[in-house]
Coordinates of C-alpha atoms in Angstrom, one line a residue:
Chain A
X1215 CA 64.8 143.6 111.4
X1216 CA 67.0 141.0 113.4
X1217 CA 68.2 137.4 111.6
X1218 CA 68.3 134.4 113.7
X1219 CA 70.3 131.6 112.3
X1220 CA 69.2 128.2 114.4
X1221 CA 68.6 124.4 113.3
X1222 CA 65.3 121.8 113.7
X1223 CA 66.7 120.0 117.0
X1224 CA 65.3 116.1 117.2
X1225 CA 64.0 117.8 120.8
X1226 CA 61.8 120.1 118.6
X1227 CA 60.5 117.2 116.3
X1228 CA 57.2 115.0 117.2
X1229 CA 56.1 111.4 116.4
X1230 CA 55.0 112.7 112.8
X1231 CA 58.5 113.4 111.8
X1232 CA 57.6 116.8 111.9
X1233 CA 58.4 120.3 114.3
X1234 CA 56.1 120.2 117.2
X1235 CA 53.7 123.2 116.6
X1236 CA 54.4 124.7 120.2
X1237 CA 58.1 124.4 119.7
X1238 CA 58.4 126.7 116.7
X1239 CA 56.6 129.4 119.5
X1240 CA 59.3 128.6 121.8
X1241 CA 61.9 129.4 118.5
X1242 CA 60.2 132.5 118.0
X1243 CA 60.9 133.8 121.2
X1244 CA 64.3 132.5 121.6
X1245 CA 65.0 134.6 117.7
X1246 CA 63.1 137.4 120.2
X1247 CA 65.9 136.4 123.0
X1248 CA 68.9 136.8 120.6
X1249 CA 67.3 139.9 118.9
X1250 CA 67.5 141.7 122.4
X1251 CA 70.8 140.3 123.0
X1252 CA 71.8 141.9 119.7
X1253 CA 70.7 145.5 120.9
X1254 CA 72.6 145.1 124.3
X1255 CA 69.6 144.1 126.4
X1256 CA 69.9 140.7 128.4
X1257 CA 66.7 139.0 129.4
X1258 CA 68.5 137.2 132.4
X1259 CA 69.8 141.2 133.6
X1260 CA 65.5 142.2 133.3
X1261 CA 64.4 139.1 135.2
X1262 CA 67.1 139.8 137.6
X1263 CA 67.1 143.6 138.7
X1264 CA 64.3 145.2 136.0
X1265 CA 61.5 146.9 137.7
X1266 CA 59.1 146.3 134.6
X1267 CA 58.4 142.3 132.8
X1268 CA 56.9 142.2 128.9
X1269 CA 55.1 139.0 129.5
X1270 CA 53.4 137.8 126.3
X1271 CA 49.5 138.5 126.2
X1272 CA 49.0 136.9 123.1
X1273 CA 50.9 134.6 120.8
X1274 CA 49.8 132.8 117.5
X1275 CA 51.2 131.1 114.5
X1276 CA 50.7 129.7 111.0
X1277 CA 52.1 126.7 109.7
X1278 CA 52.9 126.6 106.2
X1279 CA 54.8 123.9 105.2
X1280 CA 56.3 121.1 107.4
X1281 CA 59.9 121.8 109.2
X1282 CA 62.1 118.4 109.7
X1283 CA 64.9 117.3 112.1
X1284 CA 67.8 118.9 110.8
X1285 CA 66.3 122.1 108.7
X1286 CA 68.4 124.9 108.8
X1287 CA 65.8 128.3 109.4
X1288 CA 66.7 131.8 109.4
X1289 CA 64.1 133.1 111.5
X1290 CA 63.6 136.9 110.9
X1291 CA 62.6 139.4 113.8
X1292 CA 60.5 142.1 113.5
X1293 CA 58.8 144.7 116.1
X1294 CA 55.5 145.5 113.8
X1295 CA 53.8 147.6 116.8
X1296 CA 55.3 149.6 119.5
X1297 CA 52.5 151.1 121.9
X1298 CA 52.8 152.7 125.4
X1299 CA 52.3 150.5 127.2
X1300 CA 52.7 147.0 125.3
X1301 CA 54.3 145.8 121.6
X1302 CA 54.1 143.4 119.2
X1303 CA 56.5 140.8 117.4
X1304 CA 56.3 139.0 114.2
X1305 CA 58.6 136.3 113.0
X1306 CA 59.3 134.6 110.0
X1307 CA 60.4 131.5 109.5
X1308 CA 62.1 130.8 106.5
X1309 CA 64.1 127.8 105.1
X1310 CA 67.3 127.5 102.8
X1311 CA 65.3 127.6 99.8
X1312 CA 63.8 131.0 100.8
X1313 CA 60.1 129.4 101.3
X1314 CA 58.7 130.3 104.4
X1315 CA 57.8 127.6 106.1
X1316 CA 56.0 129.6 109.1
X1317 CA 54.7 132.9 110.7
X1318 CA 54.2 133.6 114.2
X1319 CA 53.0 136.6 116.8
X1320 CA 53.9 137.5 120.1
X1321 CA 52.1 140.6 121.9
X1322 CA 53.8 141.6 125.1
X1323 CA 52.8 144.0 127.7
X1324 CA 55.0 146.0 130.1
X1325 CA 54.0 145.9 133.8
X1326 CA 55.3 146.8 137.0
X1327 CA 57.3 143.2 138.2
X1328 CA 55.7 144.2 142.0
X1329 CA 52.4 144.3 141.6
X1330 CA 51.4 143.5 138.1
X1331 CA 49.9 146.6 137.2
X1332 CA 50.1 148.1 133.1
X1333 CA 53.6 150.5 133.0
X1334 CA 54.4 153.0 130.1
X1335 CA 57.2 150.7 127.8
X1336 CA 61.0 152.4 129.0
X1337 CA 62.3 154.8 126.7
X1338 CA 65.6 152.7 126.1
X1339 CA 63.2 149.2 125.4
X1340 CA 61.1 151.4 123.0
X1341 CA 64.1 152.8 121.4
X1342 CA 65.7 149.5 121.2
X1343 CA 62.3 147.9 119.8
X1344 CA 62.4 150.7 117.2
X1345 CA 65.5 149.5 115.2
X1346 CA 64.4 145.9 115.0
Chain B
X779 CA 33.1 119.5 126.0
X780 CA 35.6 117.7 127.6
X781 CA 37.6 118.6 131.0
X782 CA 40.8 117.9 131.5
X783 CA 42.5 118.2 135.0
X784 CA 45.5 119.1 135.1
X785 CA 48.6 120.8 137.4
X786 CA 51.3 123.6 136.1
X787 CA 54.4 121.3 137.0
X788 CA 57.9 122.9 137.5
X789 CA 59.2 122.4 133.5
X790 CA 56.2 124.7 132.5
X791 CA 57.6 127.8 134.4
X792 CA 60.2 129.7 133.7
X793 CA 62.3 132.0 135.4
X794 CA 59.7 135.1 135.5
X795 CA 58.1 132.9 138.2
X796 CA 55.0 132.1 135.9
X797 CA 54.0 129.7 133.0
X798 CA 56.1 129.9 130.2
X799 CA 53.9 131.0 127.4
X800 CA 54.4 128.3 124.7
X801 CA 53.8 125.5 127.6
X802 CA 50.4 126.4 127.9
X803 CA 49.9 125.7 124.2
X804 CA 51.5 122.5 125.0
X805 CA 49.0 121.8 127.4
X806 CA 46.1 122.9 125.5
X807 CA 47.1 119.9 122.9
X808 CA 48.0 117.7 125.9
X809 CA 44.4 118.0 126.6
X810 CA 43.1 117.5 123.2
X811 CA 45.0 114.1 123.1
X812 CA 43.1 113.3 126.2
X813 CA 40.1 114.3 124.9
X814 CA 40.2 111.8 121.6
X815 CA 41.1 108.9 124.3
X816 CA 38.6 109.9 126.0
X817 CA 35.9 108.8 122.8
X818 CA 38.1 105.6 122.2
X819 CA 40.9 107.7 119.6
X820 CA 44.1 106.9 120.2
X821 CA 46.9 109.4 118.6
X822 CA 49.4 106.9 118.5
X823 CA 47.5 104.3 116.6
X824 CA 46.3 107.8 114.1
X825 CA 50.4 108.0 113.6
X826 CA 50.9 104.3 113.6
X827 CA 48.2 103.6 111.1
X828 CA 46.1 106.0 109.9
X829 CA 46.5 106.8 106.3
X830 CA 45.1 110.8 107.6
X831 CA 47.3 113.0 109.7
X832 CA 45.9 116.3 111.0
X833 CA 48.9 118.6 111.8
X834 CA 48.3 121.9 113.2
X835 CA 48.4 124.6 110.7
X836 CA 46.9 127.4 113.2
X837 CA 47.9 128.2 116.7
X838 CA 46.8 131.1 119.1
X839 CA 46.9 132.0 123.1
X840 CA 45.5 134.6 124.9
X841 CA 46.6 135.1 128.8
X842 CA 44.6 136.8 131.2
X843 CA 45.9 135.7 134.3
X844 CA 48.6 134.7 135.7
X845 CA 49.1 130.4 136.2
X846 CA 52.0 129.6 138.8
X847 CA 53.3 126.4 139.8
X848 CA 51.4 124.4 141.6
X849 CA 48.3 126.1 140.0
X850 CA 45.6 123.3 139.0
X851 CA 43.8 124.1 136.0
X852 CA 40.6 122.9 134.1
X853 CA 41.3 122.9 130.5
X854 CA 37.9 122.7 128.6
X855 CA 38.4 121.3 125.2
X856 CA 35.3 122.3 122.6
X857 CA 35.5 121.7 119.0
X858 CA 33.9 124.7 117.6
X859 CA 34.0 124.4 113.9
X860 CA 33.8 121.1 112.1
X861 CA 34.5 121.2 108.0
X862 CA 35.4 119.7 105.1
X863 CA 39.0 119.1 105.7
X864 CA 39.8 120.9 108.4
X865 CA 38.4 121.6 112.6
X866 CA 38.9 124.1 115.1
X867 CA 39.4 123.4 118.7
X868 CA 39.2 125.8 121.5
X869 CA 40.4 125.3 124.9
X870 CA 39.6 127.3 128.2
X871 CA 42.3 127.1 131.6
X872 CA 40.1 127.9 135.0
X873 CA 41.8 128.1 137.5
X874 CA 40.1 126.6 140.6
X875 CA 39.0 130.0 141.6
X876 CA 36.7 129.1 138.6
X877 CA 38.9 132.8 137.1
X878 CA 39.8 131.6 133.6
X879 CA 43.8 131.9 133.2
X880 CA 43.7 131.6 129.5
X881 CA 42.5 131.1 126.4
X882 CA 43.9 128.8 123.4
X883 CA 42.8 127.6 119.7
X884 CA 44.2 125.3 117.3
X885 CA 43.7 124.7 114.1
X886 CA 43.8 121.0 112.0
X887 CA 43.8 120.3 108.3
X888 CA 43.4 116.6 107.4
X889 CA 46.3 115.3 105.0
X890 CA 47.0 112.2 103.3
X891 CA 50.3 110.7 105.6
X892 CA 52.0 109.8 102.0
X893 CA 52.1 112.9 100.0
X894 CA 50.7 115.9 102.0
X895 CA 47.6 116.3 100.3
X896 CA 44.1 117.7 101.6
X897 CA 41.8 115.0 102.4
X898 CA 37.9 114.9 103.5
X899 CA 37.6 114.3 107.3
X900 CA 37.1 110.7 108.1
X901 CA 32.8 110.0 109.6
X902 CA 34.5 108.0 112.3
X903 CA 37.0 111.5 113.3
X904 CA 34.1 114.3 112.2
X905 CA 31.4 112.2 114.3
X906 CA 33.8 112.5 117.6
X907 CA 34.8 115.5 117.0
X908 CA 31.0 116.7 116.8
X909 CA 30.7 114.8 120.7
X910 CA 33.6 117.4 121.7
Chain C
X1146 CA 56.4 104.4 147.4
X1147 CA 54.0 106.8 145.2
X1148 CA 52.5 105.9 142.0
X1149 CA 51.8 108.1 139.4
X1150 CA 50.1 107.1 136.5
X1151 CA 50.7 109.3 133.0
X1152 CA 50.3 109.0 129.5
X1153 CA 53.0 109.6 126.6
X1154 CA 51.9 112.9 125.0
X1155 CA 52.7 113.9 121.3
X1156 CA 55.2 116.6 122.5
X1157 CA 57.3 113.7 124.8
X1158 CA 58.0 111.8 121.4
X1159 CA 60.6 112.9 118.6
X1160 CA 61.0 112.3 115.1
X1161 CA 62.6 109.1 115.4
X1162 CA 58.8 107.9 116.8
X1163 CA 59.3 107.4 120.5
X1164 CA 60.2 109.1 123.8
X1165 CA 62.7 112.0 123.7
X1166 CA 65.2 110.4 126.3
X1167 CA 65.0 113.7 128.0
X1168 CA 61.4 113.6 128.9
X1169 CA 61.2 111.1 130.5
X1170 CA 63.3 112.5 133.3
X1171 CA 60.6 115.8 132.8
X1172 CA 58.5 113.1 133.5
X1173 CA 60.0 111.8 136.6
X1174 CA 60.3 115.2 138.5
X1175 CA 56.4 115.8 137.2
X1176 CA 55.5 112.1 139.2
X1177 CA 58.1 113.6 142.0
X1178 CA 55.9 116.8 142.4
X1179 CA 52.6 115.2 142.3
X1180 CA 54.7 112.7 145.4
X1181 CA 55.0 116.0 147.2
X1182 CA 51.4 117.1 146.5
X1183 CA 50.1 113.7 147.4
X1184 CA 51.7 114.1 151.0
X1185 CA 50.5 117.7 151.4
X1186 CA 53.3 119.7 150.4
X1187 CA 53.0 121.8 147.1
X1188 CA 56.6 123.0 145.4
X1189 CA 54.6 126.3 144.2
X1190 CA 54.2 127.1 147.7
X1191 CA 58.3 125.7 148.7
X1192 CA 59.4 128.3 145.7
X1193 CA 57.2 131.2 147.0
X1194 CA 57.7 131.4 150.6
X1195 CA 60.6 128.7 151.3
X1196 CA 64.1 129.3 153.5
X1197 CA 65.0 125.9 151.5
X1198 CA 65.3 124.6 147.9
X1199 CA 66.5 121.3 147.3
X1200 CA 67.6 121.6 143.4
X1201 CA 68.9 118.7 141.3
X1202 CA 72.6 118.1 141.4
X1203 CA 73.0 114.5 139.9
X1204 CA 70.1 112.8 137.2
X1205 CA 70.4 109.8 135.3
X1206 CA 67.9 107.5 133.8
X1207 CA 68.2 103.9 132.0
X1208 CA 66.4 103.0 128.5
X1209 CA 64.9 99.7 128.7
X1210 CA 62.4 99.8 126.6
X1211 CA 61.2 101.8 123.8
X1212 CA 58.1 104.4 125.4
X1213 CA 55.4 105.6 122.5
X1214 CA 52.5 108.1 122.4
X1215 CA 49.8 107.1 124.0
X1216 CA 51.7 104.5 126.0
X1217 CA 50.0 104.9 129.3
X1218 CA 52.8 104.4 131.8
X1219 CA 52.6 103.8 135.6
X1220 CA 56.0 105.8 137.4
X1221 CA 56.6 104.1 141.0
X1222 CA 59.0 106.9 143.2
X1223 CA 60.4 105.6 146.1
X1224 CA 62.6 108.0 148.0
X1225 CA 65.8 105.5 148.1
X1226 CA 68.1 107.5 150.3
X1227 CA 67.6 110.4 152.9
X1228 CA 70.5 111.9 154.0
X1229 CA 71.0 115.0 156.2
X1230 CA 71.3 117.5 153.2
X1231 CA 70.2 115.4 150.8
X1232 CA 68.0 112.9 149.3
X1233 CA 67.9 110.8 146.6
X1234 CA 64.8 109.6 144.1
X1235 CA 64.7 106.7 142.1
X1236 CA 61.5 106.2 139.4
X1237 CA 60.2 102.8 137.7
X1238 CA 58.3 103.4 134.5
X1239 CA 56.0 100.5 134.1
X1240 CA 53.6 100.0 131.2
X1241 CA 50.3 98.8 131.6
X1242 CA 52.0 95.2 130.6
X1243 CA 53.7 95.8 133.9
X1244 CA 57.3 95.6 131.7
X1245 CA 59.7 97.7 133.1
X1246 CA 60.3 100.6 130.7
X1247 CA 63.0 102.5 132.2
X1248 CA 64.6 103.6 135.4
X1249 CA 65.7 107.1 136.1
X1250 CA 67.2 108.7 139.7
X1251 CA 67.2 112.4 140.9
X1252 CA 69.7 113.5 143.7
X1253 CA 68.8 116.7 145.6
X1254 CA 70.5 118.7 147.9
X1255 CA 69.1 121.2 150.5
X1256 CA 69.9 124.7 150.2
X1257 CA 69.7 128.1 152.0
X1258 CA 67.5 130.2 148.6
X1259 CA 69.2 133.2 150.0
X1260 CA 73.3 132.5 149.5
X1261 CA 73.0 128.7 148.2
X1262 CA 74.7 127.2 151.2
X1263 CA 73.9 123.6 152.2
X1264 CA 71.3 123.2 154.9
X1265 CA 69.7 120.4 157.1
X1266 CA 67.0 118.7 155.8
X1267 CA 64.1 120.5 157.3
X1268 CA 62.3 117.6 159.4
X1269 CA 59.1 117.9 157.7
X1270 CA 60.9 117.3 154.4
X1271 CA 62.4 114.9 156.3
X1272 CA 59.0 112.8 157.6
X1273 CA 57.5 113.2 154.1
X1274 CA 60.2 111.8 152.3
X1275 CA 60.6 108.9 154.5
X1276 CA 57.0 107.9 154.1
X1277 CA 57.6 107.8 149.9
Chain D
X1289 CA 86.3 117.4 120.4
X1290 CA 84.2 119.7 119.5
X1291 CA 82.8 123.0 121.4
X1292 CA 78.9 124.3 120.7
X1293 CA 78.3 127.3 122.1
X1294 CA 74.8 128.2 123.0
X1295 CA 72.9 130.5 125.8
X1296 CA 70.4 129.5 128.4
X1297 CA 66.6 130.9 127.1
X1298 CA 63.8 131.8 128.8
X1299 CA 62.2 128.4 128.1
X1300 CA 65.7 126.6 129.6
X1301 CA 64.9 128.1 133.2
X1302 CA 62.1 127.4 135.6
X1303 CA 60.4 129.0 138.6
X1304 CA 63.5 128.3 141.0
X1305 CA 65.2 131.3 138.3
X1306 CA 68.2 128.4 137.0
X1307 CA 68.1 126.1 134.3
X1308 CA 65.2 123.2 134.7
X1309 CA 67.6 120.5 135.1
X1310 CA 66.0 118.1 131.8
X1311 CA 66.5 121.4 129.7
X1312 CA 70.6 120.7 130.2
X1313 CA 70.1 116.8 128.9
X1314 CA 68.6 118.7 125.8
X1315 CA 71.1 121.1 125.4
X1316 CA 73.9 118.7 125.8
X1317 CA 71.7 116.5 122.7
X1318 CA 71.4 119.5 120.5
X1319 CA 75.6 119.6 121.0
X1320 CA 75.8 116.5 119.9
X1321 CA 73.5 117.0 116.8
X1322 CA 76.0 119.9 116.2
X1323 CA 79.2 117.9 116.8
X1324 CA 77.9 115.6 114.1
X1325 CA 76.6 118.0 111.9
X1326 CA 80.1 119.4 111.7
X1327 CA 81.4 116.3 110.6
X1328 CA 79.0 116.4 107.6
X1329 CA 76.3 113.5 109.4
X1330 CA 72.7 115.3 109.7
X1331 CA 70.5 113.3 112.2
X1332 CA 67.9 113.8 110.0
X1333 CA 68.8 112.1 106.7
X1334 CA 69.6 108.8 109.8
X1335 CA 66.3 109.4 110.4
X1336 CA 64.8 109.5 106.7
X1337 CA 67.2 106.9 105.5
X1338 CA 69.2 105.2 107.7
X1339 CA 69.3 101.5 108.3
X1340 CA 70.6 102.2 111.8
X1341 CA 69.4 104.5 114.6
X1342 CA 71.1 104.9 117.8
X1343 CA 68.8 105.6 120.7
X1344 CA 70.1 107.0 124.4
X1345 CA 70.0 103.9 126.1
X1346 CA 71.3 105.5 129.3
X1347 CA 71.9 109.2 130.3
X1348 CA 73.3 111.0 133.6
X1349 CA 74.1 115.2 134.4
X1350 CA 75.8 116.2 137.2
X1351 CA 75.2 119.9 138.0
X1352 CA 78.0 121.9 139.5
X1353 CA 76.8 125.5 139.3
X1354 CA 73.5 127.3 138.5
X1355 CA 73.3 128.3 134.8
X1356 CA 70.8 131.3 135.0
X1357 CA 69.0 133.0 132.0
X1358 CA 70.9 134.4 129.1
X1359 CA 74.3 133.2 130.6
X1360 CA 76.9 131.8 127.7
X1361 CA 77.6 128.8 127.9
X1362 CA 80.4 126.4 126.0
X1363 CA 79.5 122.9 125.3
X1364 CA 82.4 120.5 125.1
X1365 CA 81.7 116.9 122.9
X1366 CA 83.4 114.1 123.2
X1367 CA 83.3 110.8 122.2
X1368 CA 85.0 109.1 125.5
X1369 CA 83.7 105.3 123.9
X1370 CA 83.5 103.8 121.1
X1371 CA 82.6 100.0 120.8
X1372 CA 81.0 97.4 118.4
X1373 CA 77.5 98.6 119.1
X1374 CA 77.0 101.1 121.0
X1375 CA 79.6 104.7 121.9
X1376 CA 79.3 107.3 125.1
X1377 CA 79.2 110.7 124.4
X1378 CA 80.7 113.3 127.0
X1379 CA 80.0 117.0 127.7
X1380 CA 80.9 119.7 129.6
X1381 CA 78.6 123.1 130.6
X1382 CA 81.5 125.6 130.4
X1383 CA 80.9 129.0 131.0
X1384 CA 82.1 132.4 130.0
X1385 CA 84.2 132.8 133.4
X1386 CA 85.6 129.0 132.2
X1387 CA 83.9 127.6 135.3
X1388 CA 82.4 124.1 134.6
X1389 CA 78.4 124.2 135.4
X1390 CA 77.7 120.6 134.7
X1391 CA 78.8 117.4 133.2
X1392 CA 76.8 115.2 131.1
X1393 CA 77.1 112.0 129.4
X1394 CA 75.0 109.7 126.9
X1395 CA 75.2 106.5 125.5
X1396 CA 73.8 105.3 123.2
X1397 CA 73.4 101.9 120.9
X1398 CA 72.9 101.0 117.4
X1399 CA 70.0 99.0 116.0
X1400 CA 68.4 97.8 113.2
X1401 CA 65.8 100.2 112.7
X1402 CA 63.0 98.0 111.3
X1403 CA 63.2 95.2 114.4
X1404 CA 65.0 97.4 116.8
X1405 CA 68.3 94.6 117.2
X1406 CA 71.7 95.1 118.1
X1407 CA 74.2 96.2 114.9
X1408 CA 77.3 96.8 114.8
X1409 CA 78.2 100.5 114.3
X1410 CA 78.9 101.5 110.5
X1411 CA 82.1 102.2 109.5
X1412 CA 81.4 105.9 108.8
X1413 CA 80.3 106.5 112.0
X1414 CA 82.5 105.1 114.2
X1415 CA 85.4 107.1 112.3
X1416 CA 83.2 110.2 112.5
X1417 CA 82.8 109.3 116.1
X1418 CA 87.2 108.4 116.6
X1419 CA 87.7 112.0 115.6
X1420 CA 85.3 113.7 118.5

């Protein structure tokens, strides 16, 4: 399990005063980013030379209680399924008072960046997916 | 149902060369704002002065295809389960190929705007969102 | 000149109940690329296959006036300067009151995607932009 | 001055693989929130509370180099203005290798929040401000 430290930006807040529900998905994935990071693995290095891309198949989250401008959110990082060919995240998000204010999903699958096609995950992503 | 027409625009991509996944939840709500103009309902009068707010408190995505910039994509909006207090709206992206790209559901609870409380869906909102 | 007409969408605004000043220059490349399309040329198709990108090396945009969701806005772009490695982009937001909501400019220069090295202005480019 | 350092995500970049220029007017936002953070002011209490907000009114980025996915980047804040009513803000993209990427500047002006009219800046802030 990875901890990501990070902040409610005004960017990420909407005209209710609230977090934009599509923003907190785009948090989860940047706690997914940092989590990576963590383990030695650069996103920007895959994009760049990789031969296989995770994209996410499926995402989903549920709102809890309402995240303002300003909250600070530890959002925790966890790999809850790690397949052949594909895996699965799940983030929490939780506030300075410990509630947790939101849960979240991502389901990525690992294909070959040329033509698209379903690969077997790498040994050293599977590895690395096994200690978060 | 209601169709909106739409185009994947170079801020919904990212660097994998594709639609970056929380964008095309973005869009999917982009739609359903369109949607409510479309039968006279204005969000930003809702937020202005509605005493009922209906924040997200589900969210999900599945991709099954690909959407590149460029890319112009029907999003069909369909509200497919209207309750008590809360509704469910589905969305579909097809492509122009008529392949569909995507799918996407939210979820709404209605809320008093002062104190957070479940509330009934108002006739005027439950009879539109019976249109949809 | 190109008009594109928009709409303020709930993920534009911020907690503070209006625009997030940096989406309205999203918005502005978004009228810029439905410009292009309008005239024939599609950025998907520059990105995929192009010897040239013209990325953004200067942006700036002036609040005049306070933009809210659901504010339908009209965005004039007018091409204001061709040069030979560069062009420049200027953008009127105009509300349906015809009040001038804000300006914004985009400067882009022409490069080789290969090594990043300035280029002509490819002629075509060229024509296109001197027709906006 | 203060520094914020911070690294280009997956949702920062677009299809050209470098940072969507709009993402770096965000970035350079979320420094400030940081900057004033640090001296104890959290934009969200302004927001809950405040008498005066103190909206963008104008904004500009100059991009020097391509920031790419999951480079580092240092984000310098300063306050190069401070006047009755309103205050620039300054920043620069610095990254690892100390190269600048990109300036950026905002200003911004205080108003009355219920009627939107010019204030003068409060005391508090305009020393918070002197000390950026």
């Amino acid at each position: 399990m990875f901890a990501h430290p990070t902040t409610v930006r005004l960017h990420d807040t909407d005209a209710a005063g609230v977090i934009y529900f599509a923003s907190l998905l785009r948090m989860a994935h940047e706690a997914f980013e940092a989590a990576l990071e963590n383990a030695g693995l650069h996103l920007g290095d895959v994009l760049a030379t990789g031969e296989i891309l995770t994209p996410v198949v499926h995402a989903e989250a549920d709102y809890l209680a309402p995240l303002r401008l300003s909250d600070r959110v530890r959002i925790e990082v966890h790999a809850d399924r790690v397949g052949d060919t594909s895996f699965s995240i799940s983030y929490r998000f939780v506030k300075q008072s410990d509630q947790v204010a939101a849960h979240a999903k991502t389901v990525h699958v690992a294909i070959d960046r040329t033509n698209g096609s379903k690969k077997t995950l790498p040994d050293a992503l599977r590895s690395l997916l096994g200690r978060l």
